[in-house]
Structures are given as C-alpha cells and as structure tokens.
GROMACS .gro file of C-alpha atoms in nm:
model
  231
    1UNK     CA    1   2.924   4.957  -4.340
    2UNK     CA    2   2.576   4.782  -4.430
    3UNK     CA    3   2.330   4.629  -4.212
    4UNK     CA    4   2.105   4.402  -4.336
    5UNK     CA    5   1.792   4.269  -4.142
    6UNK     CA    6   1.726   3.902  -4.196
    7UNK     CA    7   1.350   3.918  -4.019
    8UNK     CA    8   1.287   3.845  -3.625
    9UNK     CA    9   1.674   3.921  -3.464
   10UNK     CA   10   1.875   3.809  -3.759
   11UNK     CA   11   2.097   4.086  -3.892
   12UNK     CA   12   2.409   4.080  -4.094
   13UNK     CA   13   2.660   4.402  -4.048
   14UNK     CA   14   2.923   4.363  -4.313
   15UNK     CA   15   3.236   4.619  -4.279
   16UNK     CA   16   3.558   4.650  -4.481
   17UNK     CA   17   3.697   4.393  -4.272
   18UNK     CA   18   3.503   4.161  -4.089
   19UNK     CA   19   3.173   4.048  -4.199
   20UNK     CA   20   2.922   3.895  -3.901
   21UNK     CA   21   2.571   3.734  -3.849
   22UNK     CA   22   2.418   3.760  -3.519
   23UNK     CA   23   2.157   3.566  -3.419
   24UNK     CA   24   2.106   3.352  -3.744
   25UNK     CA   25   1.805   3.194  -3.709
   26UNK     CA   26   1.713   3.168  -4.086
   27UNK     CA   27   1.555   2.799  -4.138
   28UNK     CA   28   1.232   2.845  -3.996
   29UNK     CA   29   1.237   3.239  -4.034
   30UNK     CA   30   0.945   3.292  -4.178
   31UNK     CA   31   1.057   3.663  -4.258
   32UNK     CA   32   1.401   3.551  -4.460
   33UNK     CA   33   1.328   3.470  -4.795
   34UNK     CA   34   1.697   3.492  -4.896
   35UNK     CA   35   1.919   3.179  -4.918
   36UNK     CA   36   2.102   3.041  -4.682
   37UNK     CA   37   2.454   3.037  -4.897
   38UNK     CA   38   2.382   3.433  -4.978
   39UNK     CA   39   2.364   3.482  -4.625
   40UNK     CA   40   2.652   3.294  -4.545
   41UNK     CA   41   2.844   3.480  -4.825
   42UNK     CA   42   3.197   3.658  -4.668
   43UNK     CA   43   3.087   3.619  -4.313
   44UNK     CA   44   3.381   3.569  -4.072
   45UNK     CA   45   3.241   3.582  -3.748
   46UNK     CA   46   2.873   3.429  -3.613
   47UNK     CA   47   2.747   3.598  -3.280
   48UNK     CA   48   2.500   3.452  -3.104
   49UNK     CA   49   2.309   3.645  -2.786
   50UNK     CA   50   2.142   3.358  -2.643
   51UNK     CA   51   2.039   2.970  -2.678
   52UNK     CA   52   1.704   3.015  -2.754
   53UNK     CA   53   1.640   2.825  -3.147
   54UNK     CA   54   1.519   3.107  -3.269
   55UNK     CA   55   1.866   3.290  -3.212
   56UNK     CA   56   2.120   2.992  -3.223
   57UNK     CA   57   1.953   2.904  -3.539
   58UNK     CA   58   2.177   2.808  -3.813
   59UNK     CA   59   2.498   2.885  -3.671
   60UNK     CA   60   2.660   2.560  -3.689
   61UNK     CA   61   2.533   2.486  -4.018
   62UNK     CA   62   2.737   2.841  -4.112
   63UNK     CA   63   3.009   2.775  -3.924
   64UNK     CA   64   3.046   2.450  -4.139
   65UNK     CA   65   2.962   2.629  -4.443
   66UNK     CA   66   3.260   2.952  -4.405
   67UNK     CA   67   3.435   2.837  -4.137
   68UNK     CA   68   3.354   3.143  -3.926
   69UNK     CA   69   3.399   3.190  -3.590
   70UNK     CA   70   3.126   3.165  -3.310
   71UNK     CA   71   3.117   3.388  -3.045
   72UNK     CA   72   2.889   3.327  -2.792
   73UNK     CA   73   2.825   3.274  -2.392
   74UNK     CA   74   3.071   3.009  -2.340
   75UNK     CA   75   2.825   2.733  -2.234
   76UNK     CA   76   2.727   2.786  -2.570
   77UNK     CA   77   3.024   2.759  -2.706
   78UNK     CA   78   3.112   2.454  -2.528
   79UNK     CA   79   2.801   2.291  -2.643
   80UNK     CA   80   2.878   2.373  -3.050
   81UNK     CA   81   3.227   2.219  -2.948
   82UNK     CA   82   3.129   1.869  -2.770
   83UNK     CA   83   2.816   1.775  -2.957
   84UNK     CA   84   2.898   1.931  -3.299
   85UNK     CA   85   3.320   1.901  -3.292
   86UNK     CA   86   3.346   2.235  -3.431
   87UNK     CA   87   3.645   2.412  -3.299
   88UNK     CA   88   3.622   2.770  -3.390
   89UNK     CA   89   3.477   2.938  -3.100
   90UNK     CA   90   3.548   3.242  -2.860
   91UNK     CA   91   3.325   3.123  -2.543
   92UNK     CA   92   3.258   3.481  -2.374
   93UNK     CA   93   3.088   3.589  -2.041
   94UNK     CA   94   2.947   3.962  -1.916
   95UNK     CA   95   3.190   4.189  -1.913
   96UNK     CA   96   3.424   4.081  -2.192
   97UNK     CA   97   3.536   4.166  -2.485
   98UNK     CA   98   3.681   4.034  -2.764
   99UNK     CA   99   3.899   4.217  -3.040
  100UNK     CA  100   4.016   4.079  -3.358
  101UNK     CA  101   4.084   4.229  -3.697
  102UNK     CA  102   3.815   4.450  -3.771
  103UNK     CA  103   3.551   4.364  -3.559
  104UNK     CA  104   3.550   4.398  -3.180
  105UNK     CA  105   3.262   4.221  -2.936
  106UNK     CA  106   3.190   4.312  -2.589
  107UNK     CA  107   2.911   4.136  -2.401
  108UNK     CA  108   2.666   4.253  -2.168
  109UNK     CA  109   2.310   4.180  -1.970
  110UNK     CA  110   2.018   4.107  -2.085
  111UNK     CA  111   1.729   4.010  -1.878
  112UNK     CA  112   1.582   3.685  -2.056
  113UNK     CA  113   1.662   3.311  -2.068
  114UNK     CA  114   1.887   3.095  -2.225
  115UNK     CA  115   1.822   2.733  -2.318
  116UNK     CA  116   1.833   2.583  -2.660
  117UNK     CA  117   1.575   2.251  -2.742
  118UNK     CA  118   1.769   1.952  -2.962
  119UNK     CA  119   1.547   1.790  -3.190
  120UNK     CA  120   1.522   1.422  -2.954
  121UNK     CA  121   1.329   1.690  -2.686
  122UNK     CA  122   1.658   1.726  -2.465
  123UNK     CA  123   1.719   2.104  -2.281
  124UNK     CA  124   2.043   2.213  -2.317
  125UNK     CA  125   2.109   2.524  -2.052
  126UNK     CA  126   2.276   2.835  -2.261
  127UNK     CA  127   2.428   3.012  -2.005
  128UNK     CA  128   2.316   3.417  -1.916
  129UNK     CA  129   2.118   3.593  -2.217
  130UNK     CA  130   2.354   3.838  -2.324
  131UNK     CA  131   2.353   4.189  -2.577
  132UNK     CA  132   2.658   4.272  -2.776
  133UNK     CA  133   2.816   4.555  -2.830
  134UNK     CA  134   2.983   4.508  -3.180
  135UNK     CA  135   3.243   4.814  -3.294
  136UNK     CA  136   3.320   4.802  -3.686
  137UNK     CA  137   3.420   5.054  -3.940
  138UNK     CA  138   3.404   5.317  -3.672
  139UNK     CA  139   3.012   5.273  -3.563
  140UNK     CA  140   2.935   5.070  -3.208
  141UNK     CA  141   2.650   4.894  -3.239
  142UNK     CA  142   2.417   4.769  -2.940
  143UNK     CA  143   2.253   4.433  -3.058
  144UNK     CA  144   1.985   4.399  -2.744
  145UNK     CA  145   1.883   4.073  -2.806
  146UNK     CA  146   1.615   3.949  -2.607
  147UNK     CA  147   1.566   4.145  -2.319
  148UNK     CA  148   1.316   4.329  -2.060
  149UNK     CA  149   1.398   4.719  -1.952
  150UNK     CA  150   1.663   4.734  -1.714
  151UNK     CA  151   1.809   5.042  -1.530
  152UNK     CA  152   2.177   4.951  -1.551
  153UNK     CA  153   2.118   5.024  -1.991
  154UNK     CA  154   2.275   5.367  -1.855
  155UNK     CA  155   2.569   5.193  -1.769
  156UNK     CA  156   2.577   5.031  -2.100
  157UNK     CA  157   2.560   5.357  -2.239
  158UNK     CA  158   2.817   5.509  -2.027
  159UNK     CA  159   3.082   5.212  -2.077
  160UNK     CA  160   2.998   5.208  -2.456
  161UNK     CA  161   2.846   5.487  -2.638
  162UNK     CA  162   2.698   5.283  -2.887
  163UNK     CA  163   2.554   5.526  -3.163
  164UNK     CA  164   2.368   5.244  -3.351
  165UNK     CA  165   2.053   5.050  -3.119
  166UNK     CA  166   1.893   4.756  -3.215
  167UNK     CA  167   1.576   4.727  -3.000
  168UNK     CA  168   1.352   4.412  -2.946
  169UNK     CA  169   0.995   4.588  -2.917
  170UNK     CA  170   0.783   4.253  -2.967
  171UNK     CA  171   0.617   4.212  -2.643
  172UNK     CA  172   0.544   3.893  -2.466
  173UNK     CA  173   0.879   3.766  -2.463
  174UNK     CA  174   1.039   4.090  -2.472
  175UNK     CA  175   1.041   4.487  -2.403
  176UNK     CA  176   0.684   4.592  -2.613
  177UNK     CA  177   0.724   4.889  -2.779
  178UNK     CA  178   0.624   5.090  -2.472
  179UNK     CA  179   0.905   4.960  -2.289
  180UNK     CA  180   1.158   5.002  -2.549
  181UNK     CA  181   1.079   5.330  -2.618
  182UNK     CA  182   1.161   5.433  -2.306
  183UNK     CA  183   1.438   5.269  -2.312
  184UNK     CA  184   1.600   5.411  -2.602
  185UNK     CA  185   1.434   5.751  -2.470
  186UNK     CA  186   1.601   5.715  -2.090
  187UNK     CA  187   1.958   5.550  -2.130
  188UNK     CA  188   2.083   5.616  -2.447
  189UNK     CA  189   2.191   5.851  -2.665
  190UNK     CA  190   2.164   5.625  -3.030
  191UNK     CA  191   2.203   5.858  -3.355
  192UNK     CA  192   1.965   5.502  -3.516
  193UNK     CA  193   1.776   5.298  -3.457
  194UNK     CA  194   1.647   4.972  -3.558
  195UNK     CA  195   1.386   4.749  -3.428
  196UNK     CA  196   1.396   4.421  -3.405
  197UNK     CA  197   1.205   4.095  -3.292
  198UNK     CA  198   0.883   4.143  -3.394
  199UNK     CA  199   0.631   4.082  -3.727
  200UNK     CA  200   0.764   3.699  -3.738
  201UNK     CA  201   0.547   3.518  -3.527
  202UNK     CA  202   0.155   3.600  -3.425
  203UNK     CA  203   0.229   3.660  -3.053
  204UNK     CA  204   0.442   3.963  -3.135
  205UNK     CA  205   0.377   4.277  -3.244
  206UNK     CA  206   0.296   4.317  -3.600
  207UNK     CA  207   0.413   4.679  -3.636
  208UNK     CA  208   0.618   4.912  -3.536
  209UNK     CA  209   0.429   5.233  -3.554
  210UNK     CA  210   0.347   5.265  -3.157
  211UNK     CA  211   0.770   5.211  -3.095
  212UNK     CA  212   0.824   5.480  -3.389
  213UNK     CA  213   0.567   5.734  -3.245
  214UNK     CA  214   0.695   5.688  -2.868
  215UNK     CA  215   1.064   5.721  -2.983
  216UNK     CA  216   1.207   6.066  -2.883
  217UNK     CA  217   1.563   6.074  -2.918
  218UNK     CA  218   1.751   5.945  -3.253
  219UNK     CA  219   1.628   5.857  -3.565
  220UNK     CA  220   1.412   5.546  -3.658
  221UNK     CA  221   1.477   5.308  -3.954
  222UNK     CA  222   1.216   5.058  -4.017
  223UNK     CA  223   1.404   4.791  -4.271
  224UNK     CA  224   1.154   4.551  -4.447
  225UNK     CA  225   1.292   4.196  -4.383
  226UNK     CA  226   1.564   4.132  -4.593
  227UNK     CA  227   1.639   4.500  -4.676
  228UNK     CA  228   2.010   4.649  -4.675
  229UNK     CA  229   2.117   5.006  -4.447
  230UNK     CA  230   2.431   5.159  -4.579
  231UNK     CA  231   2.607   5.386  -4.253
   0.00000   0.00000   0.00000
C-alpha cells in the first residue's frame, strides 16, 4: 500500500484493489504541484470528510474524470447529486460503514464545521464534519480531518484500532500541534503517523517540528508535499 500526500489534507492511499483520494482539494493547493489527471490516475473511490472548499475540492471534477465513487456525509452527497447530476455516491452518516471490494469506510466525529461556498456566494450546509476510518490491504487508517481534541478519540480507538493516524496539527482552525500531540499521545495506539493540514496557507503552522518533538507514542513520518509512503 502507498500513501501519497497531496499538500494541506489531500492524500491518495492506493492498495491492490481499490485506489482513493480523500479530501481532494488540488486546484488552489498551493502545495500540489502534480497534475490533476496523475492524481486522478486508477482512483475508484473519492472520500470527502467535510464541505469545507478546501476538502470538497475537486471531487466532482474527478468523479467526472474516472467515474469514481463519492463517499461522503450524505448532505454532501445529495448536493453532488442535485446540482451536479452525478450519480455515483454512497451518502454516509456517524457510525457507518461502508464495505466494498477492497476498501472499507467507516465514519466518525469530528469537532469542526461543514459548509461548502459556490462560486455566485451561496452557503450550502455539509452536514456533521466527519473522520474516516479507511481499512485497505490490511492497514486501518484514521484520516482526522478537520477537527479539535475530543475525549471520545478513545472510543475511536477502541471501536477501530487504526494503526496508521493522520493528524491535522495546523492550529487556528484545527488541533495545533500541542493538541494533537496529545492526542495521538492519550487515545491511540498508531504504529505512524502523518501530519496533515498545515504549511499551505500563512495562518497555519509552517512546521512540524513542535508536533514531532511532543509525539510520544508511534513513529512520525513527515512527507514533503507530493511525496509517496510505501506500508
């Protein structure tokens, strides 16, 4: 299996089955410098954890583009439906899961917001902010998204036993690295991992050293935008 970070919370995980983007906000990214058809290339599935632009992204363009299927909070999903007639969607709420071949996607909290902006200045509500728990080629992976601490991560950890975290430690709009840190350090027992949403814009944290240092439990990879982790 190889994850590959696409800057801010864009990642592709590509297995031997299933291939999947979550969060593809790539136009605009100022941290992908791929192209958009490479990072389309095999993906069958699009997961999205929230509305917000910057995590939406270019999902529908990609759906278009593979015909892959979206899975997201299903006010999401019914948005990429009415307004975009695109068909292949799993809508999904907390607590579900969703198993098809070679890939399974189970949703839980996050403690954010969820609205997505159209380009006439219209507010489309996006349903709860959500992580995902994504199982592939025998690894479970935790994809945060955007979220603040919360105690009930223990649960998450309980319920899932994800080995593989992928941590927001920007600040401002999420967990700093403080935070996250203690997250990682408090609920879960990760063997990696990987932080996320931060370095892309100026009111976010511009390094992860201070998560790295903090970080007690697991190891800690540090990708450069764009780079690949083979697991």
């Amino acid at each position: 299996m190889q994850i590959q970070w696409l800057g801010h919370s864009a990642f592709k995980i590509v297995g031997s089955e299933a291939s999947v983007l979550i969060d593809p906000f790539l136009s605009g990214n100022p941290r992908f410098s791929g192209s958009l058809d490479e990072a389309c290339d095999g993906v069958t599935h699009v997961l999205v954890t929230h509305a917000h632009n910057d995590h939406l992204g270019d999902a529908v363009t990609i759906m278009q583009k593979t015909g892959a299927t979206l899975v997201a909070m299903v006010e999401i999903t019914d948005f990429v439906q009415t307004h975009h007639g695109m068909n292949s969607v799993v809508g999904m709420n907390i607590g579900g899961t969703l198993q098809q071949a070679g890939v399974a996607v189970s949703m839980v909290q996050a403690f954010h917001s969820s609205s997505y902006n159209q380009a006439d200045g219209g507010r489309v509500y996006g349903g709860m902010p959500a992580g995902l728990i994504v199982e592939m080629d025998g690894h479970r992976i935790y994809h945060m998204g955007d979220t603040g601490i919360f105690s009930d991560m223990g649960l998450i950890n309980e319920l899932y036993r994800p080995d593989i975290g992928i941590v927001p430690i920007g600040g401002h709009y999420t967990m700093d690295a403080r935070a996250a840190a203690l997250a990682v350090n408090r609920y879960f027992d990760f063997e990696t991992v990987i932080p996320c949403h931060y370095l892309t814009f100026p009111g976010l944290a511009q390094s992860a050293d201070p998560f790295v240092a903090a970080v007690k439990k697991g190891r800690v990879l540090t990708p450069q935008p764009m780079e690949t982790l083979s697991f």
